[in-house]
CSV table of C-alpha atoms in Angstrom, one decimal:
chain,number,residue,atom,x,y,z
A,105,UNK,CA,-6.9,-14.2,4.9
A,106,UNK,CA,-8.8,-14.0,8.1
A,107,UNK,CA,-11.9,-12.2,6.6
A,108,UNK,CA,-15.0,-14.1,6.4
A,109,UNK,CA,-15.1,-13.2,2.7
A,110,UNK,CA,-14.6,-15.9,-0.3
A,111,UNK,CA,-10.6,-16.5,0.4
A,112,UNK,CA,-11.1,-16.8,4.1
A,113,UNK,CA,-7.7,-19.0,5.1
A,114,UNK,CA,-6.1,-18.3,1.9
A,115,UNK,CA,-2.4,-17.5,2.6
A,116,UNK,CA,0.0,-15.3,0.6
A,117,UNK,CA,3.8,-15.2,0.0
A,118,UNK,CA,5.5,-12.1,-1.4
A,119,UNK,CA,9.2,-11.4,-2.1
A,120,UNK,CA,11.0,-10.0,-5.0
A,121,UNK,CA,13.4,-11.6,-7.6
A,122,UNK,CA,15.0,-10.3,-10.8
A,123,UNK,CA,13.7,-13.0,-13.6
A,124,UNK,CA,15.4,-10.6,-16.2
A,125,UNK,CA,19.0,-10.2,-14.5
A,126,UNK,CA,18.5,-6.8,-15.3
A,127,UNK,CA,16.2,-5.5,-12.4
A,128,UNK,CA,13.5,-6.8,-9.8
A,129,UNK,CA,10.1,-7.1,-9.6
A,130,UNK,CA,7.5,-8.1,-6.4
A,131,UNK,CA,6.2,-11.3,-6.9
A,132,UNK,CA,2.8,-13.1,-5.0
A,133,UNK,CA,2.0,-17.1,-5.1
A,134,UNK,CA,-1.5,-17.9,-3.4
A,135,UNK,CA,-1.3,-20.8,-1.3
A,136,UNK,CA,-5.7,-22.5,-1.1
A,137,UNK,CA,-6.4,-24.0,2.0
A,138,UNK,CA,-5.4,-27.3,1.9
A,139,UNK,CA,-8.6,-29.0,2.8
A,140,UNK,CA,-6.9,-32.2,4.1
A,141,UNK,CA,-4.7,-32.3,1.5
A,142,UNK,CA,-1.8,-30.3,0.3
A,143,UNK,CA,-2.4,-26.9,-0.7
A,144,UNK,CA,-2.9,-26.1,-4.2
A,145,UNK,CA,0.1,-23.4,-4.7
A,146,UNK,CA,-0.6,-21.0,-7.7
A,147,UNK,CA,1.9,-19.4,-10.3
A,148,UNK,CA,4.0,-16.4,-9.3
A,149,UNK,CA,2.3,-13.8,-10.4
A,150,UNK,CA,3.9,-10.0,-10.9
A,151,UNK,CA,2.6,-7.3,-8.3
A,152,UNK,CA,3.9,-4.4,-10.3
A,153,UNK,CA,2.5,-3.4,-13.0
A,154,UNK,CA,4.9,-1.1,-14.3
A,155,UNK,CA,8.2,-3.4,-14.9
A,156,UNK,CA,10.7,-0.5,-15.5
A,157,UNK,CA,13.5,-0.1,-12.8
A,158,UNK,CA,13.4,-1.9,-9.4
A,159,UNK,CA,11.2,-2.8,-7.6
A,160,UNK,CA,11.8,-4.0,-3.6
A,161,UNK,CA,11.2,-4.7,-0.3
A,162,UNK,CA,7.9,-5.7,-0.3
A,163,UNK,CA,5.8,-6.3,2.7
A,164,UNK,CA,1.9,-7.7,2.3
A,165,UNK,CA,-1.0,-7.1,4.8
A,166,UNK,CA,-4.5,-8.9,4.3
A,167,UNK,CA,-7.7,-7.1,5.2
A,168,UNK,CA,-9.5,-9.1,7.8
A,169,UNK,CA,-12.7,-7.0,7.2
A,170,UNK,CA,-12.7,-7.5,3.6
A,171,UNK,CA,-10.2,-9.7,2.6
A,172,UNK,CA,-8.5,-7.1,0.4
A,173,UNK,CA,-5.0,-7.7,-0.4
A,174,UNK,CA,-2.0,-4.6,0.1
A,175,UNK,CA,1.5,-5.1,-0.5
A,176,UNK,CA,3.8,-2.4,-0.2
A,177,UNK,CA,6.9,-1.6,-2.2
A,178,UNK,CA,9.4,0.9,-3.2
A,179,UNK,CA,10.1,1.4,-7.0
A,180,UNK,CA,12.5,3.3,-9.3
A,181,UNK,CA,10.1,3.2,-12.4
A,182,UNK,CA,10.7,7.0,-12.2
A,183,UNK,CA,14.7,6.4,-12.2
A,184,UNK,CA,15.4,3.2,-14.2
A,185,UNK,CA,18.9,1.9,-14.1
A,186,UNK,CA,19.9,4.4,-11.0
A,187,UNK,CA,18.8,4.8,-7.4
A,188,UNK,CA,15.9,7.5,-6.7
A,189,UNK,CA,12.5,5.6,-5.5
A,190,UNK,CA,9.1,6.2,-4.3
A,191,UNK,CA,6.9,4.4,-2.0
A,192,UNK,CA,3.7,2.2,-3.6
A,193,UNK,CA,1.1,0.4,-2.0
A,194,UNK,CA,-0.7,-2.2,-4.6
A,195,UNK,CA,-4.2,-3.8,-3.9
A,196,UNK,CA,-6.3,-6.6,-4.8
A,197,UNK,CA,-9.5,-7.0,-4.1
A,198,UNK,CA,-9.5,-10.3,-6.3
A,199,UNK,CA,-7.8,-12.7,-4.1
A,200,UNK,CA,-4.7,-11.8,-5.1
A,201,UNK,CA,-5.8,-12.3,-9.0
A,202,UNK,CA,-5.2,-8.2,-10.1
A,203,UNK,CA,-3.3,-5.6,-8.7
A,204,UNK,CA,-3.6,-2.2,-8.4
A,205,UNK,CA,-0.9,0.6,-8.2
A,206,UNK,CA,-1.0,3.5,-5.8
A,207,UNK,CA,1.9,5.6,-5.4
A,208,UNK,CA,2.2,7.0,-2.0
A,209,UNK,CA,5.2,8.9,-1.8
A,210,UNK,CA,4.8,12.1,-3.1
A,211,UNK,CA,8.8,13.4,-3.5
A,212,UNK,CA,11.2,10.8,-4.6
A,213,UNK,CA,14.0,9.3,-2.2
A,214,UNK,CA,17.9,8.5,-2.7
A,215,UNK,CA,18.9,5.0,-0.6
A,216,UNK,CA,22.7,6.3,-0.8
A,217,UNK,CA,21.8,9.1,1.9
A,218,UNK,CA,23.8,8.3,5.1
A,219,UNK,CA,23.7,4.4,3.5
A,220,UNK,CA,27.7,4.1,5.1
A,221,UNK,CA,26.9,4.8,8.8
A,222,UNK,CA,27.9,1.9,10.2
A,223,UNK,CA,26.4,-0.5,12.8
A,224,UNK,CA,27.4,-2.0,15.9
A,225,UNK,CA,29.5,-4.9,16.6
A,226,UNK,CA,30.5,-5.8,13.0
A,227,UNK,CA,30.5,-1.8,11.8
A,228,UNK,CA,28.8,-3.2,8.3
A,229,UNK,CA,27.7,-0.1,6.3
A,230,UNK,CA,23.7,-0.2,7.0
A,231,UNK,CA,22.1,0.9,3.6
A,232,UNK,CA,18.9,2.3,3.1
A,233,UNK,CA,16.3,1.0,6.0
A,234,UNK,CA,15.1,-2.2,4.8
A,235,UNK,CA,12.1,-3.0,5.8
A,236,UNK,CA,8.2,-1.7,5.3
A,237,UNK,CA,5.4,-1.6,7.7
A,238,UNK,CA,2.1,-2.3,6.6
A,239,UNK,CA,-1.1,-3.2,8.1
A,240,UNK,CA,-4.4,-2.9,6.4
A,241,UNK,CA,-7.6,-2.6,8.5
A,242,UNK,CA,-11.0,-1.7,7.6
A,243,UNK,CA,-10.4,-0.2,4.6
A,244,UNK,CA,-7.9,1.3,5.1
A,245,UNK,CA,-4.0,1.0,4.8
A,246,UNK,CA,-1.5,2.1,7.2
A,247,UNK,CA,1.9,2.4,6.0
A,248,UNK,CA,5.2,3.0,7.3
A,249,UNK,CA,8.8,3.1,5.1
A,250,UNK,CA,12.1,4.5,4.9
A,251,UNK,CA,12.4,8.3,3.3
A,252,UNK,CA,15.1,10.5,2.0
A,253,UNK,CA,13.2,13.5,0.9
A,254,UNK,CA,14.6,15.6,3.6
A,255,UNK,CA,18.6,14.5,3.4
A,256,UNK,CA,18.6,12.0,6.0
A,257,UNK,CA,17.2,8.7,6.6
A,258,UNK,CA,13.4,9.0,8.4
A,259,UNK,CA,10.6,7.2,9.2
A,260,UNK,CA,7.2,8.3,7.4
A,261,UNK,CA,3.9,7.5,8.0
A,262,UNK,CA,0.9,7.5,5.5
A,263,UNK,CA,-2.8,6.1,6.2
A,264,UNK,CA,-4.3,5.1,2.7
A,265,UNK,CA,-7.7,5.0,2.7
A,266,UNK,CA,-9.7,2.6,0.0
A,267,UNK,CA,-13.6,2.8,-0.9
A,268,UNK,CA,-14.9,-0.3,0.5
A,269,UNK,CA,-15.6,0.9,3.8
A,270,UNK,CA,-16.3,4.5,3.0
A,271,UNK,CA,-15.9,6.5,6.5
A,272,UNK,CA,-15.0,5.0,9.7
A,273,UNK,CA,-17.8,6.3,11.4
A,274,UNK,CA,-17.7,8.2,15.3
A,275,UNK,CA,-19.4,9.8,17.7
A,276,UNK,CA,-19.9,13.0,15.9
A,277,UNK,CA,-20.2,12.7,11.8
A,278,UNK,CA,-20.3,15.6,9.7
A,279,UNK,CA,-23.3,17.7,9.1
A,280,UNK,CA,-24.9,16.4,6.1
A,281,UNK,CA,-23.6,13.2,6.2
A,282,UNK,CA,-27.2,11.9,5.0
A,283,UNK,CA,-28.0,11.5,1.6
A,284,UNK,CA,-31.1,11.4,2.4
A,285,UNK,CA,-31.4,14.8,3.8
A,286,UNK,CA,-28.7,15.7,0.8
A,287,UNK,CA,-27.7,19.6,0.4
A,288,UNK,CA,-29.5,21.1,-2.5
A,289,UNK,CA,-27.6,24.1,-4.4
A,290,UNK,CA,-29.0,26.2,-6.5
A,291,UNK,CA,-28.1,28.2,-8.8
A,292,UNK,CA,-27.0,31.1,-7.0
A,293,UNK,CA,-24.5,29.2,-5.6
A,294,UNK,CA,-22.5,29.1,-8.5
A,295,UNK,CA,-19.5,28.6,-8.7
A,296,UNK,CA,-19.3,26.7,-5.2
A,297,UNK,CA,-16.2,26.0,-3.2
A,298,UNK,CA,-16.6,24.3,0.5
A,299,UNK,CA,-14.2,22.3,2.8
A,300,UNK,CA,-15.3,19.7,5.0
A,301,UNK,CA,-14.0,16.8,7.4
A,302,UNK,CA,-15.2,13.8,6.4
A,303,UNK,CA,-13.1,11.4,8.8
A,304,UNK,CA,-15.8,11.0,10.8
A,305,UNK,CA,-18.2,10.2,8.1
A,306,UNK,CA,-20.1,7.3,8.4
A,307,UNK,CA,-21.3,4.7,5.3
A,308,UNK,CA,-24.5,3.2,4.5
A,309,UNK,CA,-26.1,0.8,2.4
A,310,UNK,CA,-27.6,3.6,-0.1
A,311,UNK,CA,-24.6,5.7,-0.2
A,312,UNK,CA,-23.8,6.2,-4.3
């Protein structure tokens, strides 16, 4: 943790294990800063909060705006005892205390599509693509993984925002990006339907 916030130079260790030698689940330790001394290493503690199927390949990215914890995963709790995944991104905002689950995939993917090509010198069968990218950054977390969906092994992208940091701000924000010069609807307006990009949208310290 490189944030200034309360767990600045805390470091975490992620990595997934089957404790039930049935299936796997993401694990966390948090390691304090050491403070002279050795660190004080805490229990393992389970990322997932849904233990059903698999869950692997996890990859963990600290915050160093906010300190907020993201490790990403893929999971079969959809498919437990076979193949089919999705991707999920869990977060902690508690020093690695809590976790939440966000699913980020939105179609499920099969690890046994084009798993046999082979790979150069040793031809050994390459299996799904192994490994997740994940950085988070000012609020925000930016994700890539191995996907299926479309019968063939891609890569695929996903920026997840979070609510700490609301918008990232820019040159030009949205009209009534304000609150304090807030639309006002009346009545006539009734039902009401708009569409509006908010990327640029910038926060402030009395936004709701």
């Amino acid at each position: 943790d490189r944030s200034n916030g309360p767990n600045r130079g805390r470091i975490y260790v992620v990595w997934a294990e089957s404790t039930n030698r049935s299936d796997s689940d993401i694990f966390i330790k948090r390691l304090t800063p050491p403070d002279g001394n050795q660190p004080v290493v805490s229990p393992a503690l389970r990322v997932n909060t849904v233990a059903a199927g698999d869950q692997f390949f996890p990859w963990l990215s600290v915050d160093p705006n906010s300190g907020a914890v993201l490790v990403a995963y893929h999971d079969r709790r959809e498919d437990p005892g076979g193949f089919l995944y999705h991707t999920f991104v869990a977060r902690s905002t508690d020093g690695g205390l809590s976790f939440k689950d966000n699913q980020i995939s939105v179609q499920k993917s099969d690890p046994r599509i084009q798993s046999n090509v082979e790979a150069l010198p040793n031809r050994i069968a390459i299996g799904i693509g192994d490994y997740i990218g994940i950085q988070a950054f000012r609020g925000k977390g930016h994700l890539m993984w191995a996907d299926t969906r479309n019968g063939k092994q891609e890569i695929f992208f996903g920026q997840v925002p979070f609510e700490e940091l609301g918008g990232g701000g820019g040159d030009t924000p949205p009209p009534n990006d304000d609150c304090q010069n807030a639309r006002e609807l009346g009545n006539a307006f009734f039902p009401f339907g708009d569409f509006l990009d908010v990327s640029l949208a910038t926060s402030a310290n009395d936004d709701p």
